[in-house]
Amino acid sequence: MQKDKILVIGASGQIGVELTLGLRKIYGNANVVASDLREENDLLKGTGPYVSLDVMNKEMLHVQVIRQNITQIYLLAAILSATGEKNPGLAWHLNMQGLLNVMDIAREEKLQKVYWPSSIAVFGPTSPKKNCPQQTIIEPITVYGISKYAGEFWCNYFHRRFGVDVRSLRYPGLISYKSAPGGGTTDYAIEIFHEALEEKKYQCFLNEDTYLPMMYMADAIRATIELMEAPADKITVRTSYNLSGMSFSPKDIAAEIKKHIPEFTVTYKSDYRQAIADSWPQSIDDSVSRKDWGWKEEYDLAAMTKDMLDNLRKQ
Ligand code: NAD
Ligand code: SER
């Protein structure tokens, strides 16, 4: 059997850096090729191979897949919810064409597996707010959400029609300290830590009682790898799995940070991202992930807050 050789596309981004490092620990540094449109992230330098790659350039992508003997692709290149609303055409183009390029090559080259993340952004105002189930009314209102929902059905299509083993998670908002977030509505929950440590105050762009599904990056990386390593016959969802870690509001996270930095204060001034956040569920029912491939989160709000502050202080 061919040895695993992984290509991570979008490796210099918020998830890409940590996922690449996580995959390199398991598969060996040389067997995980990092790639991105932008320059190699400093944290990746010296840890394994890096190629400059535009996922929109299908020929070049195809050449790299053949040249590097790639057997699996993790596609992370995308435009997220807040940035997407500023340039809907570009967000649709990248998020759709990037996926279709990868899926075509996966089919032609008979790749073993593909990973592509979806998002809680597929859900819209008509979806249930609390414990939003795997299958429900899904009417997204952002271009990002529309592109993710369409992408889920392309994944399902390529699996059913061509047998591509593509797997996907609907990530909640992800919180991390290693690499900066890329323009999402949930980015406040990262900014707040930096401002708490540096300025002791933060102006939040969401209202204090805006509850959203969230997850610590360590859990998200583990979920991704566990899903990808699960036997194929355990995977019953070929669109994208709901995934849950925790749910909190800006007021909750501010109160948790104050336990560590008592002088920290937060003010609230919502902007266009409030409407995006209000359209998403407050919490997610991920019982299908738990049943199919044994998902269980480790971090709650208190554990995540402590770990974030400890690590940011070290930085
Ligand atoms: P990010 O913006 O931090 O990283 C995306 C990376 O893709 C960037 O490094 C960017 O340079 C690269 N990229 C952009 N266009 C490219 C192109 N044409 N070719 C190659 N690379 C290109 O995003 P992220 O937060 O790491 O998200 C990764 C994936 O996870 C996305 O699909 C996103 O929708 C999904 N997701 C993220 C979150 C989250 O909270 N971060 C939540 C849900 C889903
Ligand atoms: N964190 C992401 C965003 O806010 C959710 O997909 O866009």
Short mmCIF file of C-alpha atoms and ligand atoms in Angstrom, two decimals:
data_model
loop_
_atom_site.label_atom_id
_atom_site.label_comp_id
_atom_site.label_asym_id
_atom_site.label_seq_id
_atom_site.Cartn_x
_atom_site.Cartn_y
_atom_site.Cartn_z
CA MET A 1 0.00 0.00 0.00
CA GLN A 2 1.17 3.52 -0.87
CA LYS A 3 2.66 5.49 2.03
CA ASP A 4 0.57 8.42 3.31
CA LYS A 5 1.71 11.73 1.82
CA ILE A 6 -0.41 14.71 2.80
CA LEU A 7 -0.85 18.14 1.18
CA VAL A 8 -2.26 20.88 3.41
CA ILE A 9 -3.63 23.79 1.35
CA GLY A 10 -3.96 27.03 3.34
CA ALA A 11 -1.30 25.85 5.81
CA SER A 12 -0.26 29.35 6.92
CA GLY A 13 -3.73 30.17 8.25
CA GLN A 14 -5.25 29.94 11.72
CA ILE A 15 -6.08 26.23 11.49
CA GLY A 16 -3.46 25.31 8.90
CA VAL A 17 -0.45 26.00 11.09
CA GLU A 18 -1.63 23.82 13.97
CA LEU A 19 -3.09 21.11 11.76
CA THR A 20 0.14 20.86 9.77
CA LEU A 21 2.19 20.58 12.97
CA GLY A 22 -0.27 17.99 14.34
CA LEU A 23 -0.18 15.92 11.15
CA ARG A 24 3.64 16.09 11.02
CA LYS A 25 3.80 14.59 14.53
CA ILE A 26 1.76 11.60 13.35
CA TYR A 27 2.88 11.07 9.75
CA GLY A 28 6.44 12.42 9.94
CA ASN A 29 7.66 15.87 8.93
CA ALA A 30 8.65 14.92 5.39
CA ASN A 31 5.25 13.34 4.66
CA VAL A 32 3.19 16.50 5.25
CA VAL A 33 3.64 19.17 2.59
CA ALA A 34 2.45 22.61 3.71
CA SER A 35 1.23 25.01 1.02
CA ASP A 36 -0.31 28.46 0.86
CA LEU A 37 -0.73 31.50 -1.32
CA ARG A 38 1.03 33.59 1.28
CA GLU A 39 4.47 33.01 2.72
CA GLU A 40 5.26 30.12 5.04
CA ASN A 41 4.17 30.84 8.60
CA ASP A 42 7.15 31.28 10.95
CA LEU A 43 5.95 28.41 13.15
CA LEU A 44 6.18 26.02 10.20
CA LYS A 45 9.66 27.04 9.10
CA GLY A 46 12.16 24.21 9.49
CA THR A 47 9.49 21.67 10.42
CA GLY A 48 8.88 20.17 6.95
CA PRO A 49 8.37 20.84 3.24
CA TYR A 50 6.58 23.98 2.05
CA VAL A 51 5.40 24.91 -1.45
CA SER A 52 3.88 28.15 -2.65
CA LEU A 53 0.54 27.22 -4.21
CA ASP A 54 -2.67 28.88 -5.44
CA VAL A 55 -5.58 26.44 -5.14
CA MET A 56 -7.28 28.33 -7.98
CA ASN A 57 -4.51 27.27 -10.36
CA LYS A 58 -5.71 23.74 -11.06
CA GLU A 59 -2.83 22.78 -13.35
CA MET A 60 -0.18 23.77 -10.82
CA LEU A 61 -2.09 22.03 -8.06
CA HIS A 62 -2.31 18.89 -10.17
CA VAL A 63 1.42 19.04 -10.93
CA GLN A 64 2.24 19.32 -7.23
CA VAL A 65 -0.03 16.40 -6.34
CA ILE A 66 1.72 14.18 -8.90
CA ARG A 67 5.24 15.48 -8.24
CA GLN A 68 4.95 15.06 -4.46
CA ASN A 69 3.12 11.68 -4.66
CA ILE A 70 0.27 13.13 -2.60
CA THR A 71 -2.30 10.63 -1.27
CA GLN A 72 -4.40 12.93 0.95
CA ILE A 73 -5.39 16.61 0.76
CA TYR A 74 -6.56 18.86 3.60
CA LEU A 75 -8.13 21.92 1.94
CA LEU A 76 -8.26 24.91 4.30
CA ALA A 77 -8.01 27.84 1.86
CA ALA A 78 -11.21 29.89 2.09
CA ILE A 79 -12.59 33.36 2.78
CA LEU A 80 -14.44 33.45 6.10
CA SER A 81 -17.75 35.01 7.11
CA ALA A 82 -16.89 38.63 7.89
CA THR A 83 -14.37 39.11 5.06
CA GLY A 84 -16.75 37.31 2.71
CA GLU A 85 -19.46 39.93 3.22
CA LYS A 86 -17.01 42.61 2.01
CA ASN A 87 -16.36 40.76 -1.25
CA PRO A 88 -19.10 38.17 -1.88
CA GLY A 89 -18.03 37.36 -5.44
CA LEU A 90 -14.47 36.58 -4.42
CA ALA A 91 -15.62 34.51 -1.42
CA TRP A 92 -17.96 32.43 -3.59
CA HIS A 93 -15.31 31.98 -6.29
CA LEU A 94 -12.49 30.87 -3.96
CA ASN A 95 -14.65 28.76 -1.65
CA MET A 96 -16.34 26.90 -4.54
CA GLN A 97 -13.70 26.69 -7.25
CA GLY A 98 -10.95 25.79 -4.78
CA LEU A 99 -13.04 22.85 -3.58
CA LEU A 100 -13.99 21.73 -7.10
CA ASN A 101 -10.35 21.84 -8.21
CA VAL A 102 -9.34 19.62 -5.30
CA MET A 103 -12.24 17.22 -5.80
CA ASP A 104 -11.54 16.82 -9.53
CA ILE A 105 -7.89 16.04 -8.83
CA ALA A 106 -8.81 13.69 -5.97
CA ARG A 107 -11.05 11.78 -8.36
CA GLU A 108 -8.56 11.72 -11.24
CA GLU A 109 -5.59 10.73 -9.09
CA LYS A 110 -7.66 8.38 -6.91
CA LEU A 111 -6.47 10.03 -3.69
CA GLN A 112 -7.09 8.04 -0.51
CA LYS A 113 -8.83 10.85 1.38
CA VAL A 114 -9.76 14.53 1.30
CA TYR A 115 -10.59 16.78 4.26
CA TRP A 116 -12.60 19.98 3.76
CA PRO A 117 -14.12 21.99 6.62
CA SER A 118 -17.62 23.38 6.64
CA SER A 119 -18.94 25.68 9.37
CA ILE A 120 -21.78 26.53 11.73
CA ALA A 121 -22.32 29.31 9.15
CA VAL A 122 -24.38 26.90 7.04
CA PHE A 123 -27.18 27.46 9.55
CA GLY A 124 -29.42 30.51 9.26
CA PRO A 125 -32.13 32.38 11.17
CA THR A 126 -34.68 29.63 10.53
CA SER A 127 -32.50 26.89 12.05
CA PRO A 128 -33.09 25.96 15.73
CA LYS A 129 -31.10 28.29 18.03
CA LYS A 130 -30.33 25.78 20.76
CA ASN A 131 -28.77 22.34 20.23
CA CYS A 132 -29.11 22.75 16.48
CA PRO A 133 -29.35 19.20 15.07
CA GLN A 134 -27.40 17.57 12.24
CA GLN A 135 -30.39 17.62 9.92
CA THR A 136 -32.68 20.61 10.13
CA ILE A 137 -33.82 23.70 8.22
CA ILE A 138 -30.71 25.21 6.68
CA GLU A 139 -31.10 28.66 5.08
CA PRO A 140 -27.78 30.56 5.40
CA ILE A 141 -27.78 34.34 4.89
CA THR A 142 -24.04 34.98 4.36
CA VAL A 143 -22.14 34.24 1.17
CA TYR A 144 -19.73 32.24 3.32
CA GLY A 145 -22.60 30.11 4.67
CA ILE A 146 -24.05 29.63 1.18
CA SER A 147 -20.65 28.53 -0.14
CA LYS A 148 -20.17 26.10 2.75
CA TYR A 149 -23.61 24.57 2.30
CA ALA A 150 -23.09 24.18 -1.45
CA GLY A 151 -19.63 22.74 -0.73
CA GLU A 152 -21.15 20.14 1.60
CA PHE A 153 -23.34 18.89 -1.23
CA TRP A 154 -20.41 18.82 -3.65
CA CYS A 155 -18.56 16.61 -1.13
CA ASN A 156 -21.56 14.31 -0.90
CA TYR A 157 -21.84 14.26 -4.69
CA PHE A 158 -18.19 13.35 -5.28
CA HIS A 159 -18.44 10.62 -2.66
CA ARG A 160 -21.62 9.06 -4.05
CA ARG A 161 -20.85 9.50 -7.74
CA PHE A 162 -17.08 8.93 -7.84
CA GLY A 163 -16.27 7.24 -4.52
CA VAL A 164 -14.02 10.06 -3.26
CA ASP A 165 -13.45 9.52 0.48
CA VAL A 166 -14.06 13.13 1.48
CA ARG A 167 -14.78 13.96 5.12
CA SER A 168 -15.91 17.20 6.71
CA LEU A 169 -16.72 18.94 9.99
CA ARG A 170 -18.92 21.97 10.61
CA TYR A 171 -16.42 23.75 12.85
CA PRO A 172 -17.72 26.16 15.48
CA GLY A 173 -15.74 29.39 16.07
CA LEU A 174 -12.17 28.31 16.77
CA ILE A 175 -10.01 29.89 19.47
CA SER A 176 -6.22 29.69 19.32
CA TYR A 177 -3.04 31.47 20.36
CA LYS A 178 -0.51 30.25 17.76
CA SER A 179 -1.67 31.88 14.53
CA ALA A 180 -3.98 34.82 13.91
CA PRO A 181 -7.62 34.35 12.80
CA GLY A 182 -8.54 35.05 9.18
CA GLY A 183 -11.59 37.34 9.22
CA GLY A 184 -14.46 35.51 10.92
CA THR A 185 -17.36 36.68 13.07
CA THR A 186 -16.07 34.64 16.01
CA ASP A 187 -12.65 36.35 15.95
CA TYR A 188 -13.67 38.52 18.94
CA ALA A 189 -13.08 35.52 21.18
CA ILE A 190 -9.38 35.60 20.22
CA GLU A 191 -8.93 39.38 20.15
CA ILE A 192 -10.34 39.61 23.67
CA PHE A 193 -7.43 37.61 25.11
CA HIS A 194 -4.77 39.72 23.39
CA GLU A 195 -6.41 42.98 24.49
CA ALA A 196 -6.96 41.70 28.04
CA LEU A 197 -3.24 41.01 28.40
CA GLU A 198 -1.95 44.07 26.53
CA GLU A 199 -4.51 46.83 27.24
CA LYS A 200 -6.59 45.45 30.14
CA LYS A 201 -9.64 46.59 28.16
CA TYR A 202 -11.49 45.50 25.03
CA GLN A 203 -14.25 46.91 22.83
CA CYS A 204 -16.27 43.97 21.54
CA PHE A 205 -17.93 44.07 18.09
CA LEU A 206 -20.74 41.75 19.27
CA ASN A 207 -23.34 42.43 21.97
CA GLU A 208 -22.63 40.98 25.39
CA ASP A 209 -25.37 38.35 25.23
CA THR A 210 -24.49 36.91 21.80
CA TYR A 211 -24.12 33.18 22.43
CA LEU A 212 -22.22 31.23 19.78
CA PRO A 213 -20.82 27.69 19.44
CA MET A 214 -17.04 27.75 20.03
CA MET A 215 -14.14 25.31 20.35
CA TYR A 216 -10.53 25.42 21.49
CA MET A 217 -8.07 24.73 18.67
CA ALA A 218 -6.53 21.70 20.41
CA ASP A 219 -9.96 20.03 20.34
CA ALA A 220 -10.56 21.04 16.71
CA ILE A 221 -7.24 19.56 15.55
CA ARG A 222 -7.90 16.35 17.46
CA ALA A 223 -11.44 16.13 16.02
CA THR A 224 -10.11 16.60 12.49
CA ILE A 225 -7.48 13.90 12.84
CA GLU A 226 -9.86 11.50 14.62
CA LEU A 227 -12.45 11.93 11.87
CA MET A 228 -9.83 11.34 9.16
CA GLU A 229 -8.47 8.25 10.91
CA ALA A 230 -11.89 6.68 11.54
CA PRO A 231 -12.68 3.58 9.44
CA ALA A 232 -14.62 4.58 6.31
CA ASP A 233 -17.59 2.40 7.27
CA LYS A 234 -18.13 4.52 10.42
CA ILE A 235 -18.65 7.67 8.36
CA THR A 236 -22.39 7.99 7.76
CA VAL A 237 -22.40 11.72 6.98
CA ARG A 238 -20.78 12.70 3.68
CA THR A 239 -22.00 16.29 3.68
CA SER A 240 -20.48 17.55 6.96
CA TYR A 241 -20.70 16.57 10.63
CA ASN A 242 -21.98 18.90 13.35
CA LEU A 243 -19.22 19.39 15.94
CA SER A 244 -19.56 20.95 19.37
CA GLY A 245 -17.16 22.07 22.08
CA MET A 246 -18.75 24.83 24.17
CA SER A 247 -21.13 27.77 23.88
CA PHE A 248 -20.60 31.18 25.48
CA SER A 249 -21.29 34.89 25.06
CA PRO A 250 -18.86 37.84 25.16
CA LYS A 251 -20.10 38.52 28.70
CA ASP A 252 -19.27 34.94 29.78
CA ILE A 253 -15.75 34.96 28.36
CA ALA A 254 -15.08 38.42 29.79
CA ALA A 255 -16.13 37.17 33.26
CA GLU A 256 -13.86 34.14 32.90
CA ILE A 257 -10.88 36.30 31.88
CA LYS A 258 -11.57 38.63 34.83
CA LYS A 259 -10.96 35.71 37.17
CA HIS A 260 -7.32 35.86 35.97
CA ILE A 261 -7.06 39.62 35.25
CA PRO A 262 -9.41 41.37 37.72
CA GLU A 263 -8.84 44.87 36.29
CA PHE A 264 -9.98 43.80 32.77
CA THR A 265 -13.00 45.71 31.40
CA VAL A 266 -15.10 45.23 28.24
CA THR A 267 -17.33 47.67 26.36
CA TYR A 268 -19.70 46.67 23.57
CA LYS A 269 -20.21 48.33 20.19
CA SER A 270 -21.75 45.98 17.68
CA ASP A 271 -21.10 46.29 13.94
CA TYR A 272 -22.16 44.41 10.77
CA ARG A 273 -20.91 41.16 12.30
CA GLN A 274 -23.77 41.22 14.84
CA ALA A 275 -26.31 40.31 12.14
CA ILE A 276 -24.12 37.41 11.03
CA ALA A 277 -23.77 36.13 14.61
CA ASP A 278 -27.52 36.54 15.23
CA SER A 279 -28.25 34.33 12.23
CA TRP A 280 -26.26 31.39 13.64
CA PRO A 281 -27.31 28.88 16.31
CA GLN A 282 -26.20 29.41 19.90
CA SER A 283 -25.30 25.78 20.44
CA ILE A 284 -24.93 22.62 18.37
CA ASP A 285 -26.12 19.03 18.79
CA ASP A 286 -23.24 16.85 17.60
CA SER A 287 -24.62 13.50 18.77
CA VAL A 288 -24.06 11.95 15.32
CA SER A 289 -20.30 12.69 15.53
CA ARG A 290 -20.22 11.22 19.04
CA LYS A 291 -22.00 8.07 17.88
CA ASP A 292 -20.23 7.55 14.53
CA TRP A 293 -16.58 8.20 15.37
CA GLY A 294 -16.52 8.74 19.14
CA TRP A 295 -16.12 12.52 19.37
CA LYS A 296 -15.73 14.09 22.83
CA GLU A 297 -14.34 17.55 23.58
CA GLU A 298 -11.78 18.15 26.34
CA TYR A 299 -11.86 21.92 26.84
CA ASP A 300 -14.62 23.95 28.46
CA LEU A 301 -14.57 27.75 28.84
CA ALA A 302 -12.57 27.72 32.08
CA ALA A 303 -9.90 25.28 30.83
CA MET A 304 -9.57 27.09 27.51
CA THR A 305 -9.27 30.53 29.14
CA LYS A 306 -6.52 29.36 31.47
CA ASP A 307 -4.59 27.68 28.65
CA MET A 308 -4.94 30.70 26.33
CA LEU A 309 -3.69 33.13 28.98
CA ASP A 310 -0.83 30.87 30.07
CA ASN A 311 0.38 30.47 26.49
CA LEU A 312 -0.08 34.09 25.44
CA ARG A 313 1.86 35.21 28.53
CA LYS A 314 4.73 32.93 27.51
CA GLN A 315 4.70 34.50 24.04
P1 NAD B 1 -7.49 31.47 7.50
O1 NAD B 1 -8.03 32.62 6.72
O2 NAD B 1 -6.77 31.75 8.76
O3 NAD B 1 -6.54 30.60 6.57
C1 NAD B 1 -6.80 30.35 5.23
C2 NAD B 1 -5.48 30.24 4.50
O4 NAD B 1 -5.76 29.99 3.13
C3 NAD B 1 -4.65 31.54 4.57
O5 NAD B 1 -3.36 31.27 5.04
C4 NAD B 1 -4.65 32.03 3.13
O6 NAD B 1 -3.44 32.67 2.75
C5 NAD B 1 -4.84 30.73 2.35
N1 NAD B 1 -5.37 30.97 1.01
C6 NAD B 1 -6.28 31.89 0.63
N2 NAD B 1 -6.49 31.82 -0.69
C7 NAD B 1 -5.69 30.83 -1.14
C8 NAD B 1 -5.45 30.28 -2.42
N3 NAD B 1 -6.08 30.76 -3.52
N4 NAD B 1 -4.58 29.26 -2.54
C9 NAD B 1 -3.92 28.78 -1.46
N5 NAD B 1 -4.09 29.27 -0.21
C10 NAD B 1 -4.98 30.28 -0.07
O7 NAD B 1 -8.71 30.47 7.74
P2 NAD B 1 -8.85 29.37 8.88
O8 NAD B 1 -9.54 29.99 10.03
O9 NAD B 1 -7.58 28.66 9.08
O10 NAD B 1 -9.93 28.42 8.18
C11 NAD B 1 -9.55 27.27 7.46
C12 NAD B 1 -10.84 26.58 7.01
O11 NAD B 1 -11.63 26.26 8.14
C13 NAD B 1 -11.73 27.42 6.10
O12 NAD B 1 -12.36 26.60 5.16
C14 NAD B 1 -12.76 27.98 7.04
O13 NAD B 1 -13.96 28.28 6.40
C15 NAD B 1 -12.94 26.81 7.99
N6 NAD B 1 -13.47 27.23 9.29
C16 NAD B 1 -12.75 28.00 10.14
C17 NAD B 1 -13.30 28.39 11.36
C18 NAD B 1 -12.53 29.22 12.34
O14 NAD B 1 -13.10 29.61 13.37
N7 NAD B 1 -11.27 29.53 12.08
C19 NAD B 1 -14.59 27.97 11.71
C20 NAD B 1 -15.32 27.21 10.78
C21 NAD B 1 -14.75 26.81 9.59
N1 SER B 2 -15.30 31.23 12.75
C1 SER B 2 -15.92 31.25 11.47
C2 SER B 2 -16.37 32.61 11.13
O1 SER B 2 -16.69 33.36 12.03
C3 SER B 2 -17.08 30.30 11.43
O2 SER B 2 -17.01 29.59 10.27
O3 SER B 2 -16.45 32.92 9.97
#
